[in-house]
Amino acid sequence: MRVNVPTVAPQFIRSRISKVCVPIIGATPAEMLEKASAVAKETPFLEFRLDYLEKPLLALPKLKHFLSENTAVTAIATCRRAANGGKFSGNLAAEMEILSKAGTSGFHIVDLELESAESLKKGELQKLRDTGIALIVSHHDFTATKDLDGIFKRIEPFKADFIKIVPTAKSLTDNVTLMRFIERMDDHSNIVAVCMGDAGIISRVLGLRAGSAFTFAAATAGEETAPGQIAARTLIETYRIDQVDAATKVYGVAGNPIRSSLSPIMMNTAFRRETVNAVYLALQANKLSDLLKLVHEIPIQGLSVTMPLKQEIMAHLEKTDPLSAKIGACNTVLRQDGKLYGFNTDVAGITGPIEKRMSLRGAKALVLGAGGAARAAVFGMRDKGADVFILNRTAETAQKLARQSGSKTIKKDALAKTTFDVIVNATPISMTGIKGAPVLEAADLNTKLVFDLVYNPLETPLLRLARQHSIPIITGIEMFVQQGARQFEIFTGKPAPEEEMLRVVIHALRQQAESAAETPAPTAKTKKAS
C-alpha cells in the first residue's frame, strides 16, 4: 500500500529536489547565508540548521530575502531540539513557532523530529501544514540500527511528505539492514534513509540506488552535521553518486582504522579516468566476520585489505597467488562466482621503489614491524637476495617471522652500532589518526636509505629525521600508488592510470596538510544529526 502523501504539492517539491541535500550551519545568520550562497552554486538543495543559531526567529527575515533572490534553491528548515540530537535549547512550542514561521518565509520543507510530532496536541501539526510547507518527519538513533519497520509505523500516521529514518551503523552489515528496509519500501517514493557513523558510508553512497529519495552531504570537510557525513563535492565528484546504478560494481578498502585512507579518492579517480562503472568505498571493518558477510550481501567485487586483516583473511580465501601463500598475508581480494581469491601487490610496491635506487642483492635491510606489510617487505627483500633484520615491539612475533623467512631479529639497543643499506618502516606509527612513540631515534639511522610505508601524512617524523641527517628517503606514496595500480589492474583487467593516481593522492595530502595548518583545535564535542 502506498503511503498516503498529503496534497501539499508533493510532485512540485520532488521535481525541485536533487539527490544530495547539503546542511548549512553557522553561528550567525550572516555566516549561514555566506555559506549558503557558496554551496547553492553547485548544489541548490539546502537544509538550514536553524538550531545552530542563537536566535533562529530573528534570522528568518534575512533567510526569506535570500530565498526570494535565489529561486533555484530548495530549502529545508530544521530546528532540532537538543534532546533529539540538535542544538536548540527551547521547548516544543518554541520549535513549532520557528518552523511555522519558516513556512511563511520562503522555505519549501520543514523537518520535524518524530518525538516532537508525537508530543503535539491534536490539530497543532495541521497548523504547520496550513502554511503550505511540505513536511519531513524524522527519527535519529545515535546508538544503533534497530527495528526500522517499527519506526516507519510510528511515522506513517503523520502522513508526511517524506519519512526520514537515520540510525547509526555499528557494523558494516547495518548498512545492509538499512538498504534492505529501503528496498522493501519500494512502493513508497518518500523514504529518506541513511546510516550515521564511520561504518555508515556505504549507505550514504549506495542508499540512493536502494531507493532513498535523497541523501545528505556536508558543505565542506569539517562542517559535518552528523557522524560519518561526506563532503558534497566528494560525494558528487569522487563517488560519482549521480551515476551509481544497478550495474555499478562495488569495491572497497577494508581495515581498522580506515577514516584517513586515500584509497577511495585514488581508486575512484582511476575508475572515472578509465570509464569503469564502479565505485570504491572505505569499509570500517571492526570484525572480519562482519566484512565477509557484507562482501556477499552487497555484493562487493573486490577488496583492498589493510591492517589488521591481511593475515586473518587468508583462511577465508578459496585460493591465493603463490606470493600471498608464501608470505601468509594478502592485501587484494577478488570475488568471482561467489568465491574469494587473494593476491599480494604490497611486495612489488615495496621492492620496486627500492630497486630504482639500489640493488637488493647482498644488501643489509632493517624492517620495523611484523604485521602484514612487514611480512611483504621481509619476504620481498629476501627473495631479491637481501640480508634482512626485523625489529618489532613483540619479540616473539619478530622471531616467528624471522624463522619463516630466513631472516634475523635485532634488538633496539643494537641499532646504534649497526649499519644498514635500507631501513623500511612497516609499522603504522605516525599514520594520521594513530599515536605512538617513534620507533627510531637519530642515533639509530645508520643507513643509506629510509623508506616509510606510511603515506599519510605526506612527511612522517621518520622521514623528517632522515632529511635532517641528509639520508635519501622514499615516501609511502610511491608504495601506495604502485600497489594500488596493480590492484586496479586485478579488479578491472585494464592498465592503471598511475600518473593520475599519483597526482590525485599528492594533491589530497597537500590539501589535508594545508587544512590542518589552518584549522584551530576544537573546543567541545557536540552531538549532531542527519
C-alpha positions as a printed NumPy array, in Angstrom:
array([[  0.   ,   0.   ,   0.   ],
       [  1.361,   3.414,  -0.966],
       [  1.981,   5.965,   1.761],
       [ -0.913,   8.438,   1.979],
       [  1.01 ,  11.545,   0.922],
       [ -0.824,  14.859,   1.508],
       [ -1.541,  17.186,  -1.377],
       [  0.887,  19.966,  -0.404],
       [  2.293,  19.955,  -3.919],
       [  4.485,  16.875,  -3.331],
       [  5.068,  16.48 ,  -7.077],
       [  6.268,  20.091,  -7.221],
       [  8.685,  19.511,  -4.324],
       [ 10.002,  16.282,  -5.836],
       [ 10.566,  17.973,  -9.181],
       [ 12.758,  20.564,  -7.44 ],
       [ 14.937,  18.448,  -5.183],
       [ 18.22 ,  16.886,  -6.245],
       [ 19.774,  13.687,  -4.941],
       [ 22.047,  15.477,  -2.474],
       [ 20.913,  17.861,   0.265],
       [ 23.584,  19.985,   1.95 ],
       [ 23.054,  21.135,   5.557],
       [ 24.075,  24.773,   6.125],
       [ 25.406,  25.702,   9.558],
       [ 26.646,  28.936,  11.074],
       [ 26.773,  30.767,  14.381],
       [ 25.178,  33.869,  12.843],
       [ 22.684,  34.494,  10.013],
       [ 25.434,  36.265,   8.037],
       [ 27.763,  33.255,   8.301],
       [ 24.958,  30.909,   7.331],
       [ 23.975,  32.987,   4.296],
       [ 27.582,  33.301,   3.142],
       [ 27.933,  29.507,   3.168],
       [ 24.536,  29.023,   1.528],
       [ 25.477,  31.381,  -1.318],
       [ 28.669,  29.434,  -1.997],
       [ 27.07 ,  25.976,  -1.829],
       [ 23.942,  26.846,  -3.836],
       [ 26.029,  27.471,  -6.971],
       [ 26.838,  23.755,  -7.156],
       [ 24.163,  22.065,  -5.014],
       [ 20.904,  24.075,  -4.716],
       [ 19.132,  21.659,  -2.32 ],
       [ 19.898,  23.061,   1.156],
       [ 18.931,  22.312,   4.734],
       [ 19.215,  25.365,   7.005],
       [ 20.066,  24.165,  10.512],
       [ 18.282,  26.918,  12.414],
       [ 19.104,  25.196,  15.71 ],
       [ 22.743,  26.285,  15.225],
       [ 21.646,  29.941,  15.59 ],
       [ 21.29 ,  31.64 ,  18.955],
       [ 18.012,  33.327,  17.921],
       [ 16.511,  31.484,  14.947],
       [ 13.346,  33.656,  14.737],
       [ 15.376,  36.817,  14.203],
       [ 17.197,  35.173,  11.29 ],
       [ 14.08 ,  34.309,   9.302],
       [ 13.622,  37.727,   7.576],
       [ 17.192,  37.544,   6.223],
       [ 16.707,  33.953,   5.127],
       [ 13.417,  34.918,   3.46 ],
       [ 15.241,  37.615,   1.497],
       [ 17.943,  35.115,   0.453],
       [ 15.364,  32.589,  -0.755],
       [ 13.425,  35.231,  -2.696],
       [ 16.631,  36.152,  -4.532],
       [ 17.774,  32.552,  -5.059],
       [ 14.721,  30.926,  -6.575],
       [ 16.661,  27.851,  -7.745],
       [ 17.281,  26.89 ,  -4.096],
       [ 15.018,  24.306,  -2.473],
       [ 15.242,  24.842,   1.293],
       [ 14.549,  22.652,   4.319],
       [ 14.124,  24.358,   7.71 ],
       [ 15.323,  22.284,  10.663],
       [ 15.344,  23.37 ,  14.303],
       [ 16.151,  20.134,  16.072],
       [ 15.926,  20.164,  19.835],
       [ 18.903,  19.117,  21.97 ],
       [ 17.036,  16.087,  23.33 ],
       [ 16.854,  14.706,  19.805],
       [ 20.439,  15.376,  18.75 ],
       [ 20.138,  19.029,  17.747],
       [ 21.314,  22.277,  19.302],
       [ 18.031,  24.068,  20.014],
       [ 17.539,  24.558,  23.753],
       [ 13.939,  25.813,  23.536],
       [ 10.765,  23.825,  24.188],
       [  8.4  ,  22.189,  21.694],
       [  6.181,  25.282,  21.422],
       [  9.203,  27.435,  20.528],
       [ 10.348,  24.895,  17.938],
       [  6.885,  24.829,  16.33 ],
       [  6.747,  28.638,  16.216],
       [ 10.086,  28.741,  14.365],
       [  9.07 ,  26.039,  11.896],
       [  5.644,  27.625,  11.27 ],
       [  7.236,  30.998,  10.535],
       [  9.756,  29.252,   8.293],
       [  6.723,  28.056,   6.331],
       [  5.81 ,  31.663,   5.561],
       [  9.424,  32.735,   4.934],
       [ 10.042,  31.   ,   1.639],
       [ 11.112,  27.576,   2.908],
       [  9.759,  24.624,   0.957],
       [ 10.094,  21.862,   3.556],
       [ 10.361,  21.602,   7.354],
       [ 11.994,  18.718,   9.225],
       [ 10.182,  17.783,  12.435],
       [ 11.6  ,  15.027,  14.619],
       [  9.257,  12.127,  15.4  ],
       [  9.46 ,  12.743,  19.146],
       [  8.202,  16.307,  18.649],
       [  5.431,  15.173,  16.308],
       [  4.263,  12.586,  18.841],
       [  4.187,  15.237,  21.594],
       [  1.978,  17.698,  19.691],
       [ -1.632,  18.26 ,  20.66 ],
       [ -4.32 ,  17.413,  18.132],
       [ -4.512,  19.99 ,  15.372],
       [ -1.089,  21.572,  16.006],
       [  0.59 ,  19.711,  13.172],
       [ -2.181,  20.761,  10.797],
       [ -1.489,  24.412,  11.635],
       [  2.062,  23.831,  10.408],
       [  0.781,  22.134,   7.251],
       [ -1.634,  25.019,   6.653],
       [  1.348,  27.287,   5.917],
       [  1.659,  25.343,   2.647],
       [  5.005,  23.829,   3.529],
       [  5.949,  20.18 ,   2.902],
       [  6.792,  18.038,   5.913],
       [  9.602,  15.646,   6.792],
       [  9.076,  13.623,   9.951],
       [ 12.461,  12.273,  11.031],
       [ 13.914,   9.867,  13.546],
       [ 17.582,   9.642,  14.553],
       [ 19.123,   6.821,  16.577],
       [ 22.622,   7.649,  17.825],
       [ 23.232,   4.204,  19.3  ],
       [ 22.387,   1.507,  16.773],
       [ 20.312,   0.259,  13.831],
       [ 17.132,  -1.219,  15.295],
       [ 13.545,  -2.041,  14.232],
       [ 13.36 ,   0.256,  11.216],
       [  9.914,  -1.089,  10.32 ],
       [  8.685,  -0.156,  13.789],
       [  9.952,   3.406,  13.392],
       [  8.269,   3.616,   9.977],
       [  4.944,   2.557,  11.542],
       [  5.29 ,   5.308,  14.164],
       [  5.919,   7.959,  11.499],
       [  3.332,   6.768,   8.956],
       [  0.203,   8.166,  10.724],
       [  1.541,  11.728,  10.374],
       [  1.166,  11.481,   6.564],
       [  4.464,  13.267,   5.991],
       [  5.71 ,  14.193,   2.547],
       [  8.997,  12.499,   3.455],
       [  9.763,   9.867,   6.079],
       [ 13.365,  10.202,   7.259],
       [ 14.959,   7.38 ,   9.26 ],
       [ 18.596,   7.759,  10.341],
       [ 20.1  ,   5.025,  12.55 ],
       [ 23.78 ,   4.531,  13.422],
       [ 25.829,   1.782,  11.776],
       [ 27.772,  -0.061,  14.444],
       [ 28.778,  -2.693,  11.905],
       [ 29.154,  -2.807,   8.141],
       [ 26.143,  -5.077,   7.813],
       [ 23.927,  -2.458,   9.498],
       [ 24.087,  -0.755,   6.09 ],
       [ 22.625,  -3.89 ,   4.536],
       [ 19.808,  -3.841,   7.103],
       [ 19.019,  -0.228,   6.184],
       [ 19.172,  -0.792,   2.422],
       [ 17.039,  -3.925,   2.611],
       [ 14.49 ,  -1.824,   4.524],
       [ 14.506,   0.843,   1.785],
       [ 14.111,  -1.849,  -0.876],
       [ 11.131,  -3.355,   0.967],
       [  9.547,   0.095,   0.84 ],
       [  9.973,   0.321,  -2.928],
       [  6.334,   1.424,  -3.385],
       [  6.981,   4.397,  -1.091],
       [  8.876,   7.051,  -3.01 ],
       [  9.154,   9.302,   0.038],
       [ 11.642,   7.349,   2.185],
       [ 14.888,   9.131,   3.117],
       [ 17.287,   6.824,   4.935],
       [ 20.99 ,   6.803,   5.75 ],
       [ 23.262,   5.344,   8.444],
       [ 25.387,   7.63 ,  10.61 ],
       [ 28.871,   6.689,  11.797],
       [ 32.178,   5.769,  10.154],
       [ 30.746,   2.384,   9.18 ],
       [ 27.752,   4.065,   7.51 ],
       [ 29.497,   5.433,   4.417],
       [ 28.101,   2.539,   2.364],
       [ 24.532,   3.75 ,   2.889],
       [ 25.494,   7.324,   2.001],
       [ 26.79 ,   6.207,  -1.405],
       [ 24.531,   3.231,  -2.196],
       [ 21.35 ,   4.354,  -0.397],
       [ 20.035,   6.219,  -3.442],
       [ 20.458,   3.075,  -5.532],
       [ 18.393,   1.198,  -2.951],
       [ 15.605,   3.782,  -3.263],
       [ 16.225,   6.609,  -0.792],
       [ 14.632,   9.825,  -2.118],
       [ 17.807,  11.791,  -1.381],
       [ 20.839,  11.814,   0.896],
       [ 22.803,  14.352,   2.942],
       [ 26.346,  15.648,   2.451],
       [ 28.412,  18.262,   4.3  ],
       [ 29.082,  21.685,   2.744],
       [ 32.819,  21.097,   3.192],
       [ 35.056,  18.756,   5.169],
       [ 34.863,  19.957,   8.771],
       [ 31.246,  21.144,   8.525],
       [ 29.618,  17.758,   9.046],
       [ 26.267,  17.805,  10.844],
       [ 26.357,  14.071,  11.5  ],
       [ 28.988,  11.419,  12.236],
       [ 30.301,   9.902,   9.011],
       [ 28.861,  12.58 ,   6.721],
       [ 30.797,  13.039,   3.461],
       [ 31.539,  16.416,   1.863],
       [ 29.151,  17.175,  -1.007],
       [ 31.896,  17.651,  -3.584],
       [ 33.471,  14.322,  -2.571],
       [ 30.127,  12.536,  -2.811],
       [ 29.406,  14.006,  -6.254],
       [ 32.876,  14.096,  -7.835],
       [ 34.795,  11.263,  -6.162],
       [ 31.965,   8.784,  -5.614],
       [ 30.006,   9.981,  -8.688],
       [ 26.769,   9.392,  -6.797],
       [ 24.656,  10.603,  -9.725],
       [ 25.997,   7.734, -11.84 ],
       [ 25.74 ,   4.886,  -9.319],
       [ 23.135,   2.456, -10.661],
       [ 22.186,  -1.221, -10.529],
       [ 25.074,  -2.093, -12.873],
       [ 27.715,  -0.265, -10.802],
       [ 30.278,  -2.679,  -9.362],
       [ 31.264,  -2.06 ,  -5.74 ],
       [ 34.835,  -2.283,  -4.43 ],
       [ 36.374,  -1.093,  -1.181],
       [ 39.293,  -0.777,   1.181],
       [ 38.775,  -2.688,   4.416],
       [ 40.592,  -2.259,   7.699],
       [ 40.655,  -0.521,  11.044],
       [ 41.096,   2.429,  11.23 ],
       [ 40.114,   3.423,   7.71 ],
       [ 38.873,   7.019,   8.028],
       [ 42.079,   8.649,   6.761],
       [ 42.631,   6.257,   3.833],
       [ 43.137,   7.907,   0.462],
       [ 42.407,   4.672,  -1.406],
       [ 38.821,   5.798,  -2.225],
       [ 39.91 ,   9.033,  -3.909],
       [ 42.748,   7.254,  -5.741],
       [ 40.667,   4.318,  -6.979],
       [ 37.527,   6.301,  -7.801],
       [ 39.677,   8.714,  -9.803],
       [ 41.13 ,   5.761, -11.709],
       [ 37.64 ,   4.344, -12.369],
       [ 36.478,   7.708, -13.706],
       [ 39.582,   8.16 , -15.851],
       [ 39.189,   4.704, -17.407],
       [ 35.357,   4.954, -17.657],
       [ 34.746,   1.943, -15.412],
       [ 31.219,   1.764, -13.96 ],
       [ 32.38 ,   1.086, -10.419],
       [ 32.546,   2.765,  -7.025],
       [ 35.136,   2.213,  -4.294],
       [ 34.224,   2.674,  -0.617],
       [ 36.003,   2.939,   2.733],
       [ 34.907,  -0.037,   4.864],
       [ 35.482,   0.374,   8.601],
       [ 35.872,  -3.312,   9.465],
       [ 35.973,  -3.943,  13.209],
       [ 35.407,  -7.685,  12.669],
       [ 36.411,  -9.845,   9.725],
       [ 33.146, -11.814,  10.005],
       [ 31.195,  -8.56 ,   9.524],
       [ 33.256,  -7.687,   6.435],
       [ 32.865, -11.135,   4.861],
       [ 29.1  , -11.025,   5.313],
       [ 28.996,  -7.593,   3.672],
       [ 31.083,  -8.788,   0.709],
       [ 28.476, -11.434,  -0.132],
       [ 25.411,  -9.328,   0.721],
       [ 26.135,  -6.17 ,  -1.334],
       [ 27.905,  -7.937,  -3.173],
       [ 31.395,  -6.435,  -3.255],
       [ 33.52 ,  -7.395,  -6.273],
       [ 36.945,  -6.704,  -4.823],
       [ 38.768,  -5.509,  -1.723],
       [ 41.974,  -3.734,  -0.845],
       [ 42.828,  -5.257,   2.528],
       [ 44.786,  -3.238,   5.059],
       [ 45.709,  -3.612,   8.715],
       [ 44.863,  -5.587,  10.762],
       [ 43.18 ,  -8.045,   8.355],
       [ 45.926,  -9.003,   5.873],
       [ 46.808, -12.254,   7.644],
       [ 43.437, -13.098,   9.171],
       [ 41.614, -13.037,   5.819],
       [ 43.893, -15.733,   4.356],
       [ 41.861, -18.547,   5.952],
       [ 38.719, -17.398,   4.12 ],
       [ 40.101, -17.384,   0.574],
       [ 39.396, -20.094,  -1.992],
       [ 42.869, -19.687,  -3.473],
       [ 45.78 , -17.222,  -3.418],
       [ 48.684, -16.382,  -5.666],
       [ 51.992, -18.077,  -4.668],
       [ 53.311, -14.805,  -3.202],
       [ 50.399, -14.412,  -0.757],
       [ 50.682, -18.071,   0.244],
       [ 54.412, -17.737,   0.891],
       [ 54.1  , -14.502,   2.853],
       [ 50.975, -15.526,   4.719],
       [ 49.38 , -12.147,   4.059],
       [ 47.078, -10.841,   1.354],
       [ 46.215,  -7.227,   0.507],
       [ 43.978,  -7.775,  -2.547],
       [ 40.815,  -9.873,  -2.776],
       [ 38.804, -10.546,  -5.918],
       [ 35.305, -12.035,  -5.772],
       [ 34.428, -14.369,  -8.641],
       [ 31.401, -16.694,  -8.796],
       [ 30.803, -16.034,  -5.109],
       [ 34.297, -17.174,  -4.099],
       [ 37.202, -15.058,  -2.842],
       [ 40.679, -15.124,  -4.39 ],
       [ 43.735, -13.451,  -2.848],
       [ 46.716, -11.573,  -4.265],
       [ 49.6  ,  -9.584,  -2.82 ],
       [ 50.57 ,  -6.302,  -4.507],
       [ 52.438,  -4.952,  -1.469],
       [ 55.67 ,  -6.742,  -2.349],
       [ 56.071,  -5.056,  -5.729],
       [ 55.083,  -1.76 ,  -4.119],
       [ 57.983,  -2.125,  -1.662],
       [ 60.801,  -3.758,  -3.644],
       [ 60.146,  -1.786,  -6.847],
       [ 60.864,   1.687,  -5.398],
       [ 63.962,   0.397,  -3.539],
       [ 65.408,  -1.251,  -6.648],
       [ 65.068,   2.   ,  -8.582],
       [ 67.709,   3.344,  -6.191],
       [ 69.871,   0.354,  -5.266],
       [ 70.284,  -3.379,  -5.768],
       [ 68.806,  -5.53 ,  -3.025],
       [ 71.112,  -8.45 ,  -3.761],
       [ 73.528,  -8.635,  -0.835],
       [ 72.02 ,  -5.5  ,   0.747],
       [ 71.545,  -5.274,   4.503],
       [ 67.991,  -4.261,   5.387],
       [ 66.128,  -3.434,   8.606],
       [ 62.349,  -3.878,   8.719],
       [ 60.358,  -2.28 ,  11.529],
       [ 57.232,  -4.278,  12.379],
       [ 55.991,  -7.83 ,  11.841],
       [ 52.433,  -7.396,  10.532],
       [ 51.072,  -7.86 ,   7.024],
       [ 53.04 ,  -5.023,   5.388],
       [ 56.204,  -6.043,   7.237],
       [ 55.824,  -9.63 ,   6.018],
       [ 55.589,  -8.332,   2.444],
       [ 58.739,  -6.246,   2.959],
       [ 60.699,  -9.075,   4.59 ],
       [ 59.789, -11.813,   2.102],
       [ 60.054,  -9.434,  -0.857],
       [ 63.557,  -8.293,   0.045],
       [ 64.681, -11.814,   0.972],
       [ 63.558, -13.004,  -2.471],
       [ 65.735, -10.296,  -4.006],
       [ 68.756, -11.539,  -2.065],
       [ 68.851,  -9.066,   0.836],
       [ 70.053,  -9.873,   4.35 ],
       [ 67.043,  -8.812,   6.462],
       [ 66.841,  -7.895,  10.163],
       [ 63.499,  -7.478,  11.957],
       [ 62.721,  -5.185,  14.888],
       [ 59.265,  -5.486,  16.406],
       [ 57.629,  -4.405,  19.654],
       [ 56.653,  -8.029,  20.351],
       [ 59.849, -10.074,  20.099],
       [ 58.043, -13.426,  19.689],
       [ 56.247, -12.219,  16.531],
       [ 59.52 , -10.968,  15.06 ],
       [ 61.241, -14.274,  15.846],
       [ 58.47 , -16.252,  14.152],
       [ 58.673, -14.103,  11.002],
       [ 62.471, -14.398,  11.022],
       [ 62.259, -18.206,  11.146],
       [ 59.682, -18.315,   8.342],
       [ 61.613, -16.005,   6.041],
       [ 65.22 , -16.901,   6.812],
       [ 65.86 , -13.517,   8.408],
       [ 67.289, -12.365,  11.732],
       [ 65.905, -10.336,  14.609],
       [ 67.64 ,  -7.387,  16.215],
       [ 67.152,  -5.527,  19.481],
       [ 66.597,  -1.8  ,  19.701],
       [ 69.784,  -1.171,  21.695],
       [ 71.891,  -2.785,  18.932],
       [ 70.752,  -0.367,  16.212],
       [ 73.171,   2.453,  17.023],
       [ 76.105,   0.055,  16.488],
       [ 74.753,  -1.471,  13.245],
       [ 74.784,  -0.078,   9.715],
       [ 72.173,  -0.839,   7.03 ],
       [ 71.693,  -0.16 ,   3.355],
       [ 67.981,   0.446,   3.798],
       [ 65.533,   0.822,   6.687],
       [ 61.855,   0.12 ,   5.977],
       [ 59.173,   1.25 ,   8.447],
       [ 56.242,  -1.161,   8.124],
       [ 54.508,  -0.113,  11.355],
       [ 51.539,   2.3  ,  11.436],
       [ 53.351,   4.618,  13.848],
       [ 52.841,   8.267,  12.79 ],
       [ 49.988,   7.405,  10.412],
       [ 47.206,  10.013,  10.537],
       [ 44.897,   9.087,  13.418],
       [ 47.408,   6.755,  15.117],
       [ 49.504,   7.825,  18.065],
       [ 52.67 ,   6.23 ,  19.333],
       [ 56.269,   6.923,  20.252],
       [ 58.742,   6.991,  17.319],
       [ 60.395,   3.619,  16.776],
       [ 63.806,   5.064,  15.898],
       [ 65.969,   7.926,  17.133],
       [ 68.613,   9.877,  15.239],
       [ 71.404,   7.62 ,  16.522],
       [ 69.656,   4.586,  15.006],
       [ 69.668,   5.929,  11.447],
       [ 72.921,   4.352,  10.286],
       [ 71.66 ,   3.709,   6.776],
       [ 71.95 ,   4.785,   3.135],
       [ 68.182,   4.904,   2.542],
       [ 64.979,   5.283,   4.617],
       [ 61.616,   4.031,   3.307],
       [ 58.488,   4.784,   5.348],
       [ 55.456,   2.83 ,   4.14 ],
       [ 53.159,   5.306,   5.919],
       [ 51.875,   7.669,   3.206],
       [ 49.553,   9.873,   5.252],
       [ 50.807,  12.396,   6.371],
       [ 52.986,  13.417,   3.427],
       [ 56.061,  13.762,   5.646],
       [ 56.308,  11.479,   8.66 ],
       [ 58.56 ,  12.13 ,  11.688],
       [ 60.87 ,   9.337,  10.472],
       [ 61.259,  10.915,   7.022],
       [ 61.807,  14.324,   8.585],
       [ 64.54 ,  12.876,  10.798],
       [ 66.202,  11.247,   7.781],
       [ 66.099,  14.52 ,   5.818],
       [ 67.693,  16.348,   8.732],
       [ 70.605,  13.912,   8.546],
       [ 70.827,  14.115,   4.725],
       [ 69.747,  10.484,   4.268],
       [ 67.88 ,   9.782,   0.992],
       [ 64.232,   8.802,   1.505],
       [ 61.342,   7.019,  -0.196],
       [ 57.898,   8.215,   0.81 ],
       [ 54.99 ,   5.858,   1.367],
       [ 53.163,   7.486,  -1.548],
       [ 55.354,   5.632,  -4.029],
       [ 54.488,   2.266,  -2.496],
       [ 50.822,   3.229,  -2.006],
       [ 50.278,   4.188,  -5.646],
       [ 52.238,   1.25 ,  -7.071],
       [ 50.355,  -1.373,  -5.055],
       [ 47.069,   0.415,  -5.812],
       [ 47.794,   0.45 ,  -9.535],
       [ 48.341,  -3.318,  -9.51 ],
       [ 45.064,  -3.74 ,  -7.584],
       [ 43.226,  -1.66 , -10.18 ],
       [ 44.557,  -3.969, -12.894],
       [ 43.457,  -7.077, -10.962],
       [ 39.987,  -5.594, -10.391],
       [ 39.376,  -4.32 , -13.936],
       [ 41.773,  -6.045, -16.317],
       [ 42.751,  -2.582, -17.598],
       [ 46.118,  -0.764, -17.356],
       [ 46.129,   1.593, -14.379],
       [ 46.413,   5.364, -14.909],
       [ 49.35 ,   5.594, -12.486],
       [ 50.239,   9.227, -13.157],
       [ 46.69 ,  10.359, -12.479],
       [ 46.526,   8.208,  -9.328],
       [ 49.795,   9.711,  -8.069],
       [ 48.651,  13.252,  -8.876],
       [ 45.356,  12.982,  -7.008],
       [ 46.97 ,  11.398,  -3.914],
       [ 49.641,  14.101,  -3.636],
       [ 47.005,  16.801,  -4.167],
       [ 44.775,  15.322,  -1.439],
       [ 47.667,  15.048,   1.036],
       [ 48.712,  18.654,   0.415],
       [ 45.138,  19.823,   0.903],
       [ 44.936,  17.912,   4.182],
       [ 48.208,  19.424,   5.376],
       [ 47.042,  22.951,   4.492],
       [ 43.673,  22.384,   6.157],
       [ 45.304,  21.024,   9.325],
       [ 47.587,  24.072,   9.478],
       [ 44.63 ,  26.46 ,   9.172],
       [ 42.066,  24.701,  11.397],
       [ 42.02 ,  25.636,  15.1  ],
       [ 41.682,  22.817,  17.599],
       [ 38.044,  22.008,  18.505],
       [ 36.905,  23.229,  21.912],
       [ 33.984,  20.943,  22.636],
       [ 32.25 ,  17.893,  21.253],
       [ 28.644,  18.242,  20.216],
       [ 26.087,  15.644,  19.285],
       [ 24.953,  16.082,  15.68 ],
       [ 22.403,  14.536,  13.379],
       [ 21.43 ,  13.897,   9.744]])
